[in-house]
PDB file of C-alpha atoms in Angstrom:
ATOM      1  CA  UNK A 174     -39.903 181.075-107.347  1.00 47.00           C
ATOM      2  CA  UNK A 175     -35.903 181.960-107.029  1.00 51.00           C
ATOM      3  CA  UNK A 176     -34.192 184.268-104.937  1.00 54.00           C
ATOM      4  CA  UNK A 177     -32.352 187.138-107.049  1.00 56.00           C
ATOM      5  CA  UNK A 178     -30.371 188.957-104.480  1.00 57.00           C
ATOM      6  CA  UNK A 179     -30.818 189.830-100.795  1.00 57.00           C
ATOM      7  CA  UNK A 180     -31.703 193.336 -99.562  1.00 57.00           C
ATOM      8  CA  UNK A 181     -31.247 195.343 -97.009  1.00 59.00           C
ATOM      9  CA  UNK A 182     -34.804 195.667 -95.700  1.00 61.00           C
ATOM     10  CA  UNK A 183     -36.307 192.862 -96.823  1.00 59.00           C
ATOM     11  CA  UNK A 184     -34.884 189.308 -96.114  1.00 62.00           C
ATOM     12  CA  UNK A 185     -35.347 188.225 -99.716  1.00 62.00           C
ATOM     13  CA  UNK A 186     -36.416 189.839-103.045  1.00 61.00           C
ATOM     14  CA  UNK A 187     -38.308 187.370-105.308  1.00 68.00           C
ATOM     15  CA  UNK A 188     -38.818 187.914-109.218  1.00 75.00           C
ATOM     16  CA  UNK A 189     -41.793 188.425-111.137  1.00 78.00           C
ATOM     17  CA  UNK A 190     -43.945 185.580-112.462  1.00 86.00           C
ATOM     18  CA  UNK A 191     -43.796 185.081-116.421  1.00 89.00           C
ATOM     19  CA  UNK A 192     -47.436 185.669-116.793  1.00 91.00           C
ATOM     20  CA  UNK A 193     -47.394 189.177-114.849  1.00 90.00           C
ATOM     21  CA  UNK A 194     -44.152 189.944-116.748  1.00 91.00           C
ATOM     22  CA  UNK A 195     -45.856 188.845-120.288  1.00 94.00           C
ATOM     23  CA  UNK A 196     -48.968 190.899-119.057  1.00 95.00           C
ATOM     24  CA  UNK A 197     -47.200 193.820-118.797  1.00 94.00           C
ATOM     25  CA  UNK A 198     -45.286 193.801-121.979  1.00 96.00           C
ATOM     26  CA  UNK A 199     -48.647 193.472-124.018  1.00 97.00           C
ATOM     27  CA  UNK A 200     -50.107 196.228-122.236  1.00 98.00           C
ATOM     28  CA  UNK A 201     -47.187 198.474-122.757  1.00 97.00           C
ATOM     29  CA  UNK A 202     -46.811 197.408-126.562  1.00 98.00           C
ATOM     30  CA  UNK A 203     -50.592 198.102-127.059  1.00 98.00           C
ATOM     31  CA  UNK A 204     -50.490 201.516-125.465  1.00 97.00           C
ATOM     32  CA  UNK A 205     -47.551 202.390-127.674  1.00 97.00           C
ATOM     33  CA  UNK A 206     -49.509 201.077-130.853  1.00 97.00           C
ATOM     34  CA  UNK A 207     -52.399 203.071-129.690  1.00 97.00           C
ATOM     35  CA  UNK A 208     -50.173 206.221-129.143  1.00 97.00           C
ATOM     36  CA  UNK A 209     -48.890 206.069-132.321  1.00 97.00           C
ATOM     37  CA  UNK A 210     -52.323 204.982-134.225  1.00 96.00           C
ATOM     38  CA  UNK A 211     -53.791 208.177-132.525  1.00 96.00           C
ATOM     39  CA  UNK A 212     -51.022 210.750-133.400  1.00 96.00           C
ATOM     40  CA  UNK A 213     -50.886 209.678-137.153  1.00 94.00           C
ATOM     41  CA  UNK A 214     -54.782 210.198-137.246  1.00 94.00           C
ATOM     42  CA  UNK A 215     -54.277 213.600-135.849  1.00 93.00           C
ATOM     43  CA  UNK A 216     -51.644 214.273-138.232  1.00 91.00           C
ATOM     44  CA  UNK A 217     -53.862 213.041-141.450  1.00 90.00           C
ATOM     45  CA  UNK A 218     -56.743 214.607-140.194  1.00 90.00           C
ATOM     46  CA  UNK A 219     -55.391 218.053-139.549  1.00 88.00           C
ATOM     47  CA  UNK A 220     -53.569 217.808-143.397  1.00 87.00           C
ATOM     48  CA  UNK A 221     -57.057 217.000-144.434  1.00 87.00           C
ATOM     49  CA  UNK A 222     -59.213 219.666-143.075  1.00 87.00           C
ATOM     50  CA  UNK A 223     -56.575 222.309-144.191  1.00 84.00           C
ATOM     51  CA  UNK A 224     -56.471 220.638-147.426  1.00 81.00           C
ATOM     52  CA  UNK A 225     -60.512 221.248-147.686  1.00 82.00           C
ATOM     53  CA  UNK A 226     -60.072 224.920-146.317  1.00 81.00           C
ATOM     54  CA  UNK A 227     -57.806 225.903-149.166  1.00 76.00           C
ATOM     55  CA  UNK A 228     -60.173 224.220-151.289  1.00 72.00           C
ATOM     56  CA  UNK A 229     -63.245 225.812-150.030  1.00 74.00           C
ATOM     57  CA  UNK A 230     -61.582 229.579-149.918  1.00 70.00           C
ATOM     58  CA  UNK A 231     -60.679 228.802-153.516  1.00 62.00           C
ATOM     59  CA  UNK A 232     -64.188 227.647-154.735  1.00 61.00           C
ATOM     60  CA  UNK A 233     -65.564 230.871-153.439  1.00 61.00           C
ATOM     61  CA  UNK A 234     -63.767 233.056-156.238  1.00 59.00           C
ATOM     62  CA  UNK A 235     -65.741 231.548-159.110  1.00 57.00           C
ATOM     63  CA  UNK A 236     -65.554 228.446-161.588  1.00 60.00           C
ATOM     64  CA  UNK A 237     -64.558 225.124-161.150  1.00 67.00           C
ATOM     65  CA  UNK A 238     -61.613 223.957-158.610  1.00 69.00           C
ATOM     66  CA  UNK A 239     -59.486 220.891-159.609  1.00 72.00           C
ATOM     67  CA  UNK A 240     -56.624 220.229-157.209  1.00 76.00           C
ATOM     68  CA  UNK A 241     -53.976 218.812-159.332  1.00 76.00           C
ATOM     69  CA  UNK A 242     -51.300 217.645-156.431  1.00 79.00           C
ATOM     70  CA  UNK A 243     -50.880 218.479-152.537  1.00 82.00           C
ATOM     71  CA  UNK A 244     -47.765 218.013-150.550  1.00 82.00           C
ATOM     72  CA  UNK A 245     -45.827 218.990-147.598  1.00 83.00           C
ATOM     73  CA  UNK A 246     -42.472 220.735-148.026  1.00 84.00           C
ATOM     74  CA  UNK A 247     -39.295 220.609-146.085  1.00 86.00           C
ATOM     75  CA  UNK A 248     -40.346 223.430-143.754  1.00 87.00           C
ATOM     76  CA  UNK A 249     -43.881 221.937-142.641  1.00 82.00           C
ATOM     77  CA  UNK A 250     -45.599 224.144-145.023  1.00 84.00           C
ATOM     78  CA  UNK A 251     -48.484 222.341-146.987  1.00 82.00           C
ATOM     79  CA  UNK A 252     -48.415 223.220-150.839  1.00 82.00           C
ATOM     80  CA  UNK A 253     -51.483 222.892-152.945  1.00 80.00           C
ATOM     81  CA  UNK A 254     -51.526 222.963-156.739  1.00 79.00           C
ATOM     82  CA  UNK A 255     -54.649 223.476-158.239  1.00 77.00           C
ATOM     83  CA  UNK A 256     -56.295 224.793-161.158  1.00 73.00           C
ATOM     84  CA  UNK A 257     -59.562 227.338-161.077  1.00 71.00           C
ATOM     85  CA  UNK A 258     -61.502 228.196-163.983  1.00 69.00           C
ATOM     86  CA  UNK A 259     -64.713 227.532-166.275  1.00 67.00           C
ATOM     87  CA  UNK A 260     -62.272 224.963-168.516  1.00 68.00           C
ATOM     88  CA  UNK A 261     -60.369 221.780-166.876  1.00 66.00           C
ATOM     89  CA  UNK A 262     -56.758 221.291-167.087  1.00 66.00           C
ATOM     90  CA  UNK A 263     -54.987 218.482-168.282  1.00 71.00           C
ATOM     91  CA  UNK A 264     -51.582 217.942-166.469  1.00 71.00           C
ATOM     92  CA  UNK A 265     -48.865 216.525-169.009  1.00 76.00           C
ATOM     93  CA  UNK A 266     -45.491 217.074-167.445  1.00 75.00           C
ATOM     94  CA  UNK A 267     -43.515 218.697-164.752  1.00 72.00           C
ATOM     95  CA  UNK A 268     -40.142 220.115-165.512  1.00 68.00           C
ATOM     96  CA  UNK A 269     -37.941 220.901-162.404  1.00 68.00           C
ATOM     97  CA  UNK A 270     -34.432 222.703-162.428  1.00 55.00           C
TER      98      UNK A 270
END
């Protein structure tokens, strides 16, 4: 081990072993990955549960429901484009001005 610098309270301050440093970095990286995975799972699960709640709410109105599209707009609201009724709907084109 090499001496890095002198400290007033200790006679010498030694560096950390490369094995300990590698293990520490691996644990930190693994914890960050698990955190990102858990957060993304939470977001996707909440989005899906809201989508199911909207579908269940419109199903009680009678007839069939077909969800044509779903998205999250810039303000964070979930937008669901659906069709209810007794006949199926085919989406041919979308025009945006």
